[in-house]
Coordinates of C-alpha atoms in Angstrom, one line a residue:
X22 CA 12.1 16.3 3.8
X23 CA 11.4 13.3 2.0
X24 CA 13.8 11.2 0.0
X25 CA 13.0 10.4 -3.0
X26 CA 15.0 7.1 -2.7
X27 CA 13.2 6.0 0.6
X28 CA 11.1 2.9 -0.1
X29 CA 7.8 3.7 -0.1
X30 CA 4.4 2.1 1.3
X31 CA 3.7 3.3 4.0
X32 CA 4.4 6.7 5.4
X33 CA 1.8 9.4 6.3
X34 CA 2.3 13.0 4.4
X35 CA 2.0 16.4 4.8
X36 CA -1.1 18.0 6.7
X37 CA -4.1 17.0 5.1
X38 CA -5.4 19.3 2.2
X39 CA -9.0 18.5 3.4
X40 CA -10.2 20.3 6.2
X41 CA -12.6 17.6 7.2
X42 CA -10.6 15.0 7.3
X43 CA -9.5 13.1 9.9
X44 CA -6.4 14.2 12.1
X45 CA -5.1 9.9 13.2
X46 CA -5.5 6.9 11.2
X47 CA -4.8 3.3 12.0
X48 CA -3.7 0.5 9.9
X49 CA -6.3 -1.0 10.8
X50 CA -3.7 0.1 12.2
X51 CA -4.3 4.3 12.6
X52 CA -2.7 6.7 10.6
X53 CA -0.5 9.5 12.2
X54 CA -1.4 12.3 14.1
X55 CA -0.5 14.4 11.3
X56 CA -2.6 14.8 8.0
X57 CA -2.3 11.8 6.8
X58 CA -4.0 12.1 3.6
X59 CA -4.3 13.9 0.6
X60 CA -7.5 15.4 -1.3
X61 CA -8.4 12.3 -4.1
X62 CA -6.3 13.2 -6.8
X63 CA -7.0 15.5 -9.8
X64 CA -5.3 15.5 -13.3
X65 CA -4.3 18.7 -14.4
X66 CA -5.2 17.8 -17.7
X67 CA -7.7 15.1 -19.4
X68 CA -8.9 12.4 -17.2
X69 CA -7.4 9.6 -18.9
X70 CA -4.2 8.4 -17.4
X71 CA -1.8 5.2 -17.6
X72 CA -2.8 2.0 -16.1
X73 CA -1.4 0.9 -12.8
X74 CA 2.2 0.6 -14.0
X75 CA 2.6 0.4 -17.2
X76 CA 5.0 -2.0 -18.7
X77 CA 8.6 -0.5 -19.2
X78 CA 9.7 1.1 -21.9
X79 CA 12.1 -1.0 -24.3
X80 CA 16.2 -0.5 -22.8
X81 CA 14.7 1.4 -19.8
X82 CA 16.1 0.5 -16.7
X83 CA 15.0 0.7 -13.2
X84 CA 16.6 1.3 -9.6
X85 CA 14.6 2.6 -6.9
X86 CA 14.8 3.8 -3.6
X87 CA 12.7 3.3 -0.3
X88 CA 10.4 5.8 1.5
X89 CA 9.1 7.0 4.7
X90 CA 6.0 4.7 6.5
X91 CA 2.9 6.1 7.4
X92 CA -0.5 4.9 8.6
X93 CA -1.0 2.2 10.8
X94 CA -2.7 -1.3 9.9
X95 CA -5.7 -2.0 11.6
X96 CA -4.5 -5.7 12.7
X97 CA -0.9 -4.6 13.9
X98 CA -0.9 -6.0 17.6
X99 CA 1.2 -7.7 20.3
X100 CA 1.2 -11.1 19.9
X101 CA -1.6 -13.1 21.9
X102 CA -3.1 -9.7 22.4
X103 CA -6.5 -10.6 20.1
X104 CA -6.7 -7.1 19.0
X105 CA -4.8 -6.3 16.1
X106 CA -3.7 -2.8 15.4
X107 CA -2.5 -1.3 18.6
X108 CA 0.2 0.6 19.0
X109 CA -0.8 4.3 18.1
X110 CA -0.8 6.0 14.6
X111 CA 2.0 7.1 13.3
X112 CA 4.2 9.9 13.1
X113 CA 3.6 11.9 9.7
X114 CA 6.7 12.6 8.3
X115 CA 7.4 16.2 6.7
X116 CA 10.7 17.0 4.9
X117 CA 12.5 15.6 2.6
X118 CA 11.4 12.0 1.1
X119 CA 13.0 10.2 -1.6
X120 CA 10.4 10.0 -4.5
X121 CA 9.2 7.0 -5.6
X122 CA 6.1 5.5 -7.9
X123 CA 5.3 1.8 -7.4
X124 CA 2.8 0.2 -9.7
X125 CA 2.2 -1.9 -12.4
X126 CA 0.0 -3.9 -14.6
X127 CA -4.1 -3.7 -14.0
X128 CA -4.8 -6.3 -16.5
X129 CA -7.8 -4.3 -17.4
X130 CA -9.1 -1.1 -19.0
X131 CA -6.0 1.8 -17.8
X132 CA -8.3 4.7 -19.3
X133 CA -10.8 5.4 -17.6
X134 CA -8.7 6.2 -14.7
X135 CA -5.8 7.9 -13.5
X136 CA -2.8 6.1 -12.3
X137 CA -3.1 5.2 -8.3
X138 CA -1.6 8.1 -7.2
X139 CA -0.2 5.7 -4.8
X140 CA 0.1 5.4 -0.6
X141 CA 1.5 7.0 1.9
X142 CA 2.1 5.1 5.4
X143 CA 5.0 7.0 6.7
X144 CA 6.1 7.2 10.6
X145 CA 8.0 10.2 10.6
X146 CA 7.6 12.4 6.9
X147 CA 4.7 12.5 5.0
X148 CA 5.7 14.0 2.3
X149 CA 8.1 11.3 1.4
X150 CA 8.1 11.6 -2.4
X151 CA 11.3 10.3 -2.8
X152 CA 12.1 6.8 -2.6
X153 CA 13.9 6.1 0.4
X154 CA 13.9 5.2 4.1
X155 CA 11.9 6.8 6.8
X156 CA 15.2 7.4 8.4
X157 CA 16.3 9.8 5.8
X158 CA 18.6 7.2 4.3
X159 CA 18.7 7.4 0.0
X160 CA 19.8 4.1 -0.6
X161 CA 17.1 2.3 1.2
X162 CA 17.1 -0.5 3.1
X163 CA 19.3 -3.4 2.6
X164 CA 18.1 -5.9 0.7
X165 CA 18.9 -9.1 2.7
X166 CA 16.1 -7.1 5.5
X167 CA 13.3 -8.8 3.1
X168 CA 14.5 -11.2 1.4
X169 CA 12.8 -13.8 4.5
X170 CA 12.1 -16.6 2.6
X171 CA 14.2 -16.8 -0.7
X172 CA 13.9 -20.8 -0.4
X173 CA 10.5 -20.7 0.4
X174 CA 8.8 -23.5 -1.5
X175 CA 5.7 -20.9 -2.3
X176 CA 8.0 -19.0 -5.0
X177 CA 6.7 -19.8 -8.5
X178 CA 9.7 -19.0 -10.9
X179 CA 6.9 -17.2 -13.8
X180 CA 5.1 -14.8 -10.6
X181 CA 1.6 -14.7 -11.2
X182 CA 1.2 -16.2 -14.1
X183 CA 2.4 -19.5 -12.4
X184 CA -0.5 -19.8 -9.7
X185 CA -3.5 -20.8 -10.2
X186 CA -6.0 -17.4 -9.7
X187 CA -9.8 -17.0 -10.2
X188 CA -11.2 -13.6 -11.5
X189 CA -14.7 -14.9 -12.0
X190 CA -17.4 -15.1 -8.9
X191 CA -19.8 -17.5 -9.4
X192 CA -22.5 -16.2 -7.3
X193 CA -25.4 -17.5 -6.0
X194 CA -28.9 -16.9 -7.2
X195 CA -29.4 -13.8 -5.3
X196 CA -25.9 -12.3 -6.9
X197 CA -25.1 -8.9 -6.2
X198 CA -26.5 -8.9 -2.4
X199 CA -24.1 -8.8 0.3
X200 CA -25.4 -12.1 1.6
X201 CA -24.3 -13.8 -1.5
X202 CA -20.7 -11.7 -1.4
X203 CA -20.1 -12.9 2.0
X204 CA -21.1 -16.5 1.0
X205 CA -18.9 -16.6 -1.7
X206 CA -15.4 -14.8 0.3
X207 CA -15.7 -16.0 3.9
X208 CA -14.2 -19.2 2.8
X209 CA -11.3 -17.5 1.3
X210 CA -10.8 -15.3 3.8
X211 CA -8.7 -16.3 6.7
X212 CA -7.6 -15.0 10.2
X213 CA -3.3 -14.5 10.6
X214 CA -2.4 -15.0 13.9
X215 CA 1.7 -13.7 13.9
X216 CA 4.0 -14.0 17.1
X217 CA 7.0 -13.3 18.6
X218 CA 8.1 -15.8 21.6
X219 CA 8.3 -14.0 24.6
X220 CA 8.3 -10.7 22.9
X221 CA 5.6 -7.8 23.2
X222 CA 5.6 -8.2 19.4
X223 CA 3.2 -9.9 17.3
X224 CA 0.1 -9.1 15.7
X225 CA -3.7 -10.6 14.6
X226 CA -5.0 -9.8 11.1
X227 CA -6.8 -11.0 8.5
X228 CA -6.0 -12.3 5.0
X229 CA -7.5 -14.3 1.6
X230 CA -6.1 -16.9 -0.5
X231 CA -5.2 -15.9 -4.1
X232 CA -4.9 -19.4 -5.4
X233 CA -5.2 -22.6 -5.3
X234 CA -1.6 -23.5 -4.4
X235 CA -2.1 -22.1 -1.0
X236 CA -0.8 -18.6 -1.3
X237 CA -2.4 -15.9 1.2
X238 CA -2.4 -12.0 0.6
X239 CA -1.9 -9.8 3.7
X240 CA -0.6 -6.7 5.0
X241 CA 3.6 -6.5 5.7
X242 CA 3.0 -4.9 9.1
X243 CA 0.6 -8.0 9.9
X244 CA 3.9 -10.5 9.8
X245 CA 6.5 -7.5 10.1
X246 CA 7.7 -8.8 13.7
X247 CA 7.0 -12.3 13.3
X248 CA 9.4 -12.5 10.1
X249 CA 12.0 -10.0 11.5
X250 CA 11.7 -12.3 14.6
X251 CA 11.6 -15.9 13.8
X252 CA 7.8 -15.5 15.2
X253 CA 5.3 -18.2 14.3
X254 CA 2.8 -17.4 11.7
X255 CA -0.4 -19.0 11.8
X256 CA -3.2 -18.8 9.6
X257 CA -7.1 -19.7 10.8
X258 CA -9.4 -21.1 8.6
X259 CA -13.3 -20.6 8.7
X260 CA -13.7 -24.0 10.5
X261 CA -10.7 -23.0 12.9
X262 CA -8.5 -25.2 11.7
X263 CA -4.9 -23.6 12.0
X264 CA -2.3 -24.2 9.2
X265 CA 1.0 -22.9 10.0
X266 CA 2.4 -20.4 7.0
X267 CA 5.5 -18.9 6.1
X268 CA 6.5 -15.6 4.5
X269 CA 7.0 -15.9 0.7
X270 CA 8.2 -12.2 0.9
X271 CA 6.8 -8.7 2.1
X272 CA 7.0 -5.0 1.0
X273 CA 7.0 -2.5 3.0
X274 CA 6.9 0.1 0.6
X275 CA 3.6 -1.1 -0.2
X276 CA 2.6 -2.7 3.0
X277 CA 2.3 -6.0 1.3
X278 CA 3.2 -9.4 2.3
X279 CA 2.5 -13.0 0.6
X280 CA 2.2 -16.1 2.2
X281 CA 2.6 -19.8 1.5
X282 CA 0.4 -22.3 3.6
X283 CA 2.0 -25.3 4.4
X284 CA -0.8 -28.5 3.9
X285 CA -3.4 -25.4 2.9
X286 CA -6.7 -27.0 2.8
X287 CA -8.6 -27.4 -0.6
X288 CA -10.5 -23.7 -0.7
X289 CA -11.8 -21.9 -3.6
X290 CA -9.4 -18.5 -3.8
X291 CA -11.0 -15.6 -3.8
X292 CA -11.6 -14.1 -7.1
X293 CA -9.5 -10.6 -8.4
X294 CA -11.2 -8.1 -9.6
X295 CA -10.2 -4.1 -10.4
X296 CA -10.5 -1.2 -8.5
X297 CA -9.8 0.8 -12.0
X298 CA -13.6 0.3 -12.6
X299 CA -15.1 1.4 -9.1
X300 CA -16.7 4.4 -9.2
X301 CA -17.6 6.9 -6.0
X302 CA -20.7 5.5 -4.1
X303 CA -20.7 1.7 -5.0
X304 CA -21.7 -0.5 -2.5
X305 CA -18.4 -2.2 -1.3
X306 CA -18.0 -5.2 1.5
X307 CA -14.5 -5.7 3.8
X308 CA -14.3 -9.1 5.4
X309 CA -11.8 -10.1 8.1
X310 CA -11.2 -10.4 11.6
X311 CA -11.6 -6.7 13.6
X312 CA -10.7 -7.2 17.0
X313 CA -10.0 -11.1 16.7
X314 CA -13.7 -11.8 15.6
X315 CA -12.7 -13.7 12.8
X316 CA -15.5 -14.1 9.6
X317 CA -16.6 -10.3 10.1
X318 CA -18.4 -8.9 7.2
X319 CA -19.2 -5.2 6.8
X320 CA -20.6 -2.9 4.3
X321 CA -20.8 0.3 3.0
X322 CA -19.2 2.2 -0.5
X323 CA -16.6 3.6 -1.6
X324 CA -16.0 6.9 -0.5
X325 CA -13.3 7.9 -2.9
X326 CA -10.5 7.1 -4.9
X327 CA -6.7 7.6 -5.9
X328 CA -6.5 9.0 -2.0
X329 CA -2.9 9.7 -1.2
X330 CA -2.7 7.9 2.0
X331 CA 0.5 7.2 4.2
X332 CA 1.9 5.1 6.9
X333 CA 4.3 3.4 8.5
X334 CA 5.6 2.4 12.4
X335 CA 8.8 2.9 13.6
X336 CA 12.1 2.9 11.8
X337 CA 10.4 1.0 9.0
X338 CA 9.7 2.1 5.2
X339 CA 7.3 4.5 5.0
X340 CA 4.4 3.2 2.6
X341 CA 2.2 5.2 0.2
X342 CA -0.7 4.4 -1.8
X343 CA -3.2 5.9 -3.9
X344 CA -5.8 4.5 -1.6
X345 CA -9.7 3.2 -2.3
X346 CA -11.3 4.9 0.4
X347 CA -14.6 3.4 2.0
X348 CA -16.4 4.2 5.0
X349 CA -17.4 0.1 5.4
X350 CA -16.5 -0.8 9.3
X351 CA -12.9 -1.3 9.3
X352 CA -11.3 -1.6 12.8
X353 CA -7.6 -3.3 14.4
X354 CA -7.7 -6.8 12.9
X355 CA -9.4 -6.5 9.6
X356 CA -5.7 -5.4 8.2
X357 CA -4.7 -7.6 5.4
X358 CA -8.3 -8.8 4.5
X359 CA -10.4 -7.8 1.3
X360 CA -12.6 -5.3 0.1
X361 CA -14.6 -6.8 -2.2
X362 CA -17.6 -5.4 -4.9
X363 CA -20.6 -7.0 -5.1
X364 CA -19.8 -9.1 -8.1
X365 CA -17.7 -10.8 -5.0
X366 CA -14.2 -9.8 -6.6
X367 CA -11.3 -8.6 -4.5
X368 CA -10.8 -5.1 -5.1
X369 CA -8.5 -3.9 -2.6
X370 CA -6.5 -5.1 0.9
X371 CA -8.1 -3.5 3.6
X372 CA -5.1 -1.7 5.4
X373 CA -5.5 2.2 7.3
X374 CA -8.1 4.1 9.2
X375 CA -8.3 7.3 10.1
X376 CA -9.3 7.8 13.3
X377 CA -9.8 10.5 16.2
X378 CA -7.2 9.4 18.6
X379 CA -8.3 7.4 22.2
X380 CA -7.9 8.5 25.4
X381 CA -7.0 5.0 26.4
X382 CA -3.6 5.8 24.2
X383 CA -4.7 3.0 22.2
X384 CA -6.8 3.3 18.7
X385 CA -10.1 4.4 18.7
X386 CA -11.8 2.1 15.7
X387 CA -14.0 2.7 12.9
X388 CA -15.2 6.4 12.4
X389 CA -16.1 5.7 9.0
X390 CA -12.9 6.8 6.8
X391 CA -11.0 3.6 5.8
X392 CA -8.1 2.5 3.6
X393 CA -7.5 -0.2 1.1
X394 CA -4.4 -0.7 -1.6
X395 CA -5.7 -1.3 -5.2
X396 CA -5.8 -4.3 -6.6
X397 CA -3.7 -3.7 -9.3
X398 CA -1.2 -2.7 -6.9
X399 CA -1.6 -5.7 -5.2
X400 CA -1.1 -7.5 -8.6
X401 CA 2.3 -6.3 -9.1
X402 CA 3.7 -6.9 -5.7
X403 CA 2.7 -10.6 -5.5
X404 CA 4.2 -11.1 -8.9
X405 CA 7.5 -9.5 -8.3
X406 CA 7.1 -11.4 -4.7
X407 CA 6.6 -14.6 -6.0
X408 CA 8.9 -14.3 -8.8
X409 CA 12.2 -13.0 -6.8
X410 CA 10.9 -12.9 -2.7
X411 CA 11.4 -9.4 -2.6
X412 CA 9.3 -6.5 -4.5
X413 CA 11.0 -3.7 -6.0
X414 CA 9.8 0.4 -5.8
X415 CA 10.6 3.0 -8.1
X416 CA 12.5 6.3 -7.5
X417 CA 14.1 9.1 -8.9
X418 CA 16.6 9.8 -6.9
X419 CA 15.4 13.3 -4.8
X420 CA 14.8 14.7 -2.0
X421 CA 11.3 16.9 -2.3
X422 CA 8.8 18.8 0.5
X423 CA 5.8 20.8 0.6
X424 CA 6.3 23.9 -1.5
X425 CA 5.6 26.9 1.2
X426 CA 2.7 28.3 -1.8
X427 CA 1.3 24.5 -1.4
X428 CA 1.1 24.0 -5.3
X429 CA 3.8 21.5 -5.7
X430 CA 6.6 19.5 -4.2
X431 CA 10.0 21.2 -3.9
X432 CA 12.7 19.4 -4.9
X433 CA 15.0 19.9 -1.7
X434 CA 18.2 17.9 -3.3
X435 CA 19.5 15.5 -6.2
X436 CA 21.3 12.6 -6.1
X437 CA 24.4 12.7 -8.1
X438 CA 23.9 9.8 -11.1
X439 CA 20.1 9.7 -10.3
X440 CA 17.4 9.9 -12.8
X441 CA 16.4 13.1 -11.1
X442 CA 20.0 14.4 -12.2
X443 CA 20.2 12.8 -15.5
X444 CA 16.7 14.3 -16.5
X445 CA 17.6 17.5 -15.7
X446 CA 15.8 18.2 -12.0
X447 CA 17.2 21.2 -10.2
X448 CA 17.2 21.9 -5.9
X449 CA 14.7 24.7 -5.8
X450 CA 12.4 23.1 -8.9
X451 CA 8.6 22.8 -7.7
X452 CA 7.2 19.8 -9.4
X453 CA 3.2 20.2 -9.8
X454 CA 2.4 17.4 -12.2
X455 CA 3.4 13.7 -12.7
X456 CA 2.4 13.1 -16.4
X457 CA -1.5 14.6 -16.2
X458 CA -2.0 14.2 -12.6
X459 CA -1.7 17.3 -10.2
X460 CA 0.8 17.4 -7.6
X461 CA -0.5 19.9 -4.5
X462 CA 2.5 18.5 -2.0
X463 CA 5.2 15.8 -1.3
X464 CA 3.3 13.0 -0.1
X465 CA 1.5 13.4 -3.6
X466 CA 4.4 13.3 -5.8
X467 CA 6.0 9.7 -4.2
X468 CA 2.3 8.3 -4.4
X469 CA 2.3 9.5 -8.3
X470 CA 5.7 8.1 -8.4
X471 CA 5.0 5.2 -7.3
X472 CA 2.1 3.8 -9.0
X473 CA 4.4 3.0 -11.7
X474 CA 7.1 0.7 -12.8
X475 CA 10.8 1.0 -12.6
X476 CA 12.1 1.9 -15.9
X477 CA 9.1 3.5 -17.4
X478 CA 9.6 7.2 -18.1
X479 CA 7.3 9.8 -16.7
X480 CA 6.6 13.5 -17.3
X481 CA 7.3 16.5 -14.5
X482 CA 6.3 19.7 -14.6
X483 CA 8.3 21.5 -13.2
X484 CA 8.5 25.6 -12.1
X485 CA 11.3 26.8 -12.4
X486 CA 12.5 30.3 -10.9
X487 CA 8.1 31.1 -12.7
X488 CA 9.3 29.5 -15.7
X489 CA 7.2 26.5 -16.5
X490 CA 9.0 23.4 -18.1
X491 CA 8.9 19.9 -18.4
X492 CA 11.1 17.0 -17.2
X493 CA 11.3 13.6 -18.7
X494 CA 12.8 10.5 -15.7
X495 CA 13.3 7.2 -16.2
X496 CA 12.5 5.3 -13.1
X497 CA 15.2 3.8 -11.4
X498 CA 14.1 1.0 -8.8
X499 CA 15.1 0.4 -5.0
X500 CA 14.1 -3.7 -2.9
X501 CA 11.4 -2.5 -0.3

C-alpha cells in the first residue's frame, strides 16, 4: 500500500494501464520491472486545470509526508565506472503509499493544461499516493537526511528570485534548428562526475547551470551517494576543465538536487522555459553525457505528457512525477541534463527510461520511451532548495492502493490529525478524481497530489459504499 505521507519522487506504480508500454525503465537510470507508468493523464471534466502549484490559499498550512521511489536515473553509477545508471530498475512498489502532490509555481499560462499529474520513481510500491517513505514509514524521512549543505554559500535567502536566470535564447541566425539549439546549451550543459572513496558507490551524470552565480541543476540520485558519503563531486565543463561543487540541497521526492560551483567559470545559464506549452509531437532536444560521452545531443519529440511515472532505488523516497515523455536518445548518464525545445529553453531534466531489461543484468539503453520532470516542477524545488536547503512535499496523510475495479485509488488507512482525517476521508473510500483530473490507480493519485503546494486545498472524489461525494484537503507538507 502506499502511504500517503511517504515523500514522493521517485517510486514506480502500479502495473502499467498501457499495454504497450514498456515493462523496466532506467533513470537514465531504468524504471522497475513493474509497470512503471501510468496512461498520460485525463481530466474527468474540462481540460483546464491549475498551474503547477498554485500559490497557497491565505491561513492554509502545509505538512507533508514522503513517498515510495521508483524509476531509475539514467546516470546513477559506481563511481569511476563512466557509465552512469547501472544498477537495475527498480522495484515497483504496490500497496499502500502515503499520498502526496508536489508542485508549484509555472510562471506562465496554468490553463491550457492540467496540473503535472506528477512522478513516480518508487523502489518497492508504485502506487505510493501517499506521502511517505518507501519503507512504509508515514512520517518520512528525517529531516537532518537532506539538509547536506545548510551552510552552503550557494543558498540565496529570496530562492529563485535571488539568482540571476535567463528565460530568453538568443539564437543564432538559423533559430529553431537543432544545430542552433545545441550551439546555444552545450555550454551550459555540464558533465557530474560524483564519488565515494573506496566505495562501489558513485555515479556519472549530466547537469546545466541555471544562473550566473554558478548554480547547477541535476538529478538527486546523480549525487545521492556522494552527499550521503562525504564523496567528491565534480563538475566537467565543455573544455574539460573540472570545478569541484557542492550540494546546495536535493529532493528525493522529486529526484532533484542543486548544486553550487565553487570558482564556476563565466557561462551563459541555460535559458527556462515551460513544459505547460509543449504540445504532443514537437520536436524536442536532450543534451548530456550517456555513457560518459559528455556534449551528447539527441533529438526527437515529445511523446506525451502529464505521464505518471515512478522511481526510486533502495530504501530511498520513492519519486513521482507527472513526466514529459520523449522518445529523444536518452541512455545511463544523460540523468540530470536538459530537454530543451527548439526556441533553446529548458523544458524538463532528463531523468527515467523505460527499458526491456539486459541480459547482462545491467540496463539495456535507449528503446525510445524516456522521462523528464517539468520545468515548473523544477522551478519550485530549486526555490524552496535555495531558500531553506531542503524541499518540502505535500501529503494528506493516507494510505491508498489500486482499487481491485481499477477506477480509483482506495484509501487503505487515515492518519489520525491528518488532512485526510480532518477532510472527512474514510478507509474503504475510492478516490477517482483530484480536482478535474481522473484518478485510474494509486501511483496516479500521489502524482496528482503532488503537483501542488503544501497548503493549497484540493478537491476528491470520492465513492463511497456507490455513493458519489466530494472531499475538500488542505495539504499538509513533509522535508524530502
Amino acid at each position: 500500500m502506499n502511504d500517503q505521507n511517504t515523500p514522493g519522487t521517485n517510486s514506480p506504480y502500479e502495473p502499467h494501464r498501457d499495454g504497450d508500454a514498456p515493462s523496466d525503465v532506467e533513470h537514465t537510470r531504468q524504471l522497475p520491472d513493474e509497470p512503471y507508468g501510468a496512461p498520460a493523464s485525463t481530466p474527468t471534466g474540462g481540460s483546464s486545470y491549475a498551474g503547477y502549484g498554485r500559490p497557497a490559499a491565505q491561513g492554509q498550512g502545509s505538512q507533508g509526508s514522503q513517498g515510495p521511489q521508483g524509476p531509475q536515473s539514467p546516470w546513477d553509477d559506481g563511481p569511476g565506472s563512466g557509465y552512469p545508471g547501472q544498477g537495475g530498475g527498480y522495484p515497483t512498489q504496490h500497496g499502500g503509499y502515503p499520498v502526496t502532490g508536489g508542485g508549484g509555481d509555472r510562471g506562465e499560462d496554468t490553463s491550457r493544461r492540467p496540473r503535472l499529474s506528477g512522478w513516480v520513481w518508487p523502489a518497492v510500491a508504485a502506487l505510493a499516493l501517499v506521502v511517505g517513505l518507501v519503507g512504509g514509514a508515514i512520517g518520512g524521512v528525517a529531516v537532518d537526511e537532506w539538509r547536506d549543505a545548510n551552510s552552503s554559500p550557494g543558498r540565496s535567502a529570496d530562492g529563485f528570485a535571488g539568482v540571476d536566470t535567463v528565460s530568453e535564447a538568443p539564437l543564432p541566425a538559423d533559430n529553431g534548428s537543432i544545430a542552433a539549439v545545441a550551439d546555444q546549451l552545450l555550454p551550459s550543459t555540464v558533465q557530474i562526475l560524483a564519488d565515494v572513496e573506496n566505495r562501489s558507490l558513485g555515479a556519472t551524470g549530466s547537469g546545466f547551470f541555471m544562473d550566473r552565480q554558478g548554480h547547477v541543476i541535476t538529478n538527486n540520485h546523480v549525487v545521492e551517494d556522494a552527499a550521503k558519503n562525504n564523496g567528491a563531486i565534480k563538475v566537467v565543463a565543455r573544455d574539460g576543465k573540472r570545478y569541484d561543487a557542492e550540494v546546495v540541497g536535493r529532493s528525493a521526492v522529486y529526484d532533484l538536487a542543486v548544486l553550487f560551483v565553487k570558482d564556476a567559470p563565466e557561462i551563459e545559464p541555460a535559458a527556462l522555459g515551460a513544459s505547460q506549452s509543449l504540445r504532443i509531437g514537437e520536436a524536442v532536444v536532450a543534451i548530456g553525457s550517456p555513457l560518459g560521452l559528455s556534449s551528447t545531443v539527441t533529438s526527437g519529440i515529445v511523446s506525451a505528457v502529464d505521464r505518471p511515472v515512478t522511481t526510486g532505488n533502495g530504501d530511498d523516497l520513492a519519486s513521482y512525477i507527472d513526466a514529459v515523455q520523449t522518445d529523444a536518445a536518452i541512455n545511463p548518464g544523460n540523468s540530470g541534463g536538459p530537454l530543451v525545445n527548439l526556441k533553446g529553453q529548458v523544458v524538463g531534466v532528463n531523468s527515467a527510461i523505460a527499458t526491456t531489461g539486459s541480459s547482462l543484468g545491467g540496463e539495456s539503453g535507449n528503446i525510445g520511451v524516456g522521462f523528464a520532470i517539468p520545468i515548473e516542477q523544477v522551478r519550485v524545488t530549486a526555490d524552496q532548495i535555495l531558500k531553506d536547503g531542503e524541499a518540502r512535499y505535500p501529503v494528506i496523510g493516507a494510505t491508498v492502493t489500486t482499487d481491485e475495479s481499477g477506477q480509483g485509488a482506495l484509501i487503505d488507512g487515515i492518519e489520525p490529525g491528518s488532512p485526510a482525517a480532518k477532510g472527512g476521508l474514510k478507509a474503504g473510500d475510492v478516490v477517482t478524481a483530484v480536482d478535474e483530473r481522473q484518478v485510474t490507480d494509486s501511483p496516479t493519485l500521489i502524482v496528482a497530489i503532488r503537483t501542488h503546494l503544501p497548503g493549497e486545498e484540493i478537491t476528491l472524489t470520492v465513492d463511497r459504499d456507490g455513493d458519489q461525494r466530494e472531499i475538500a484537503v488542505t495539504l499538509d507538507s513533509k522535508v524530502g
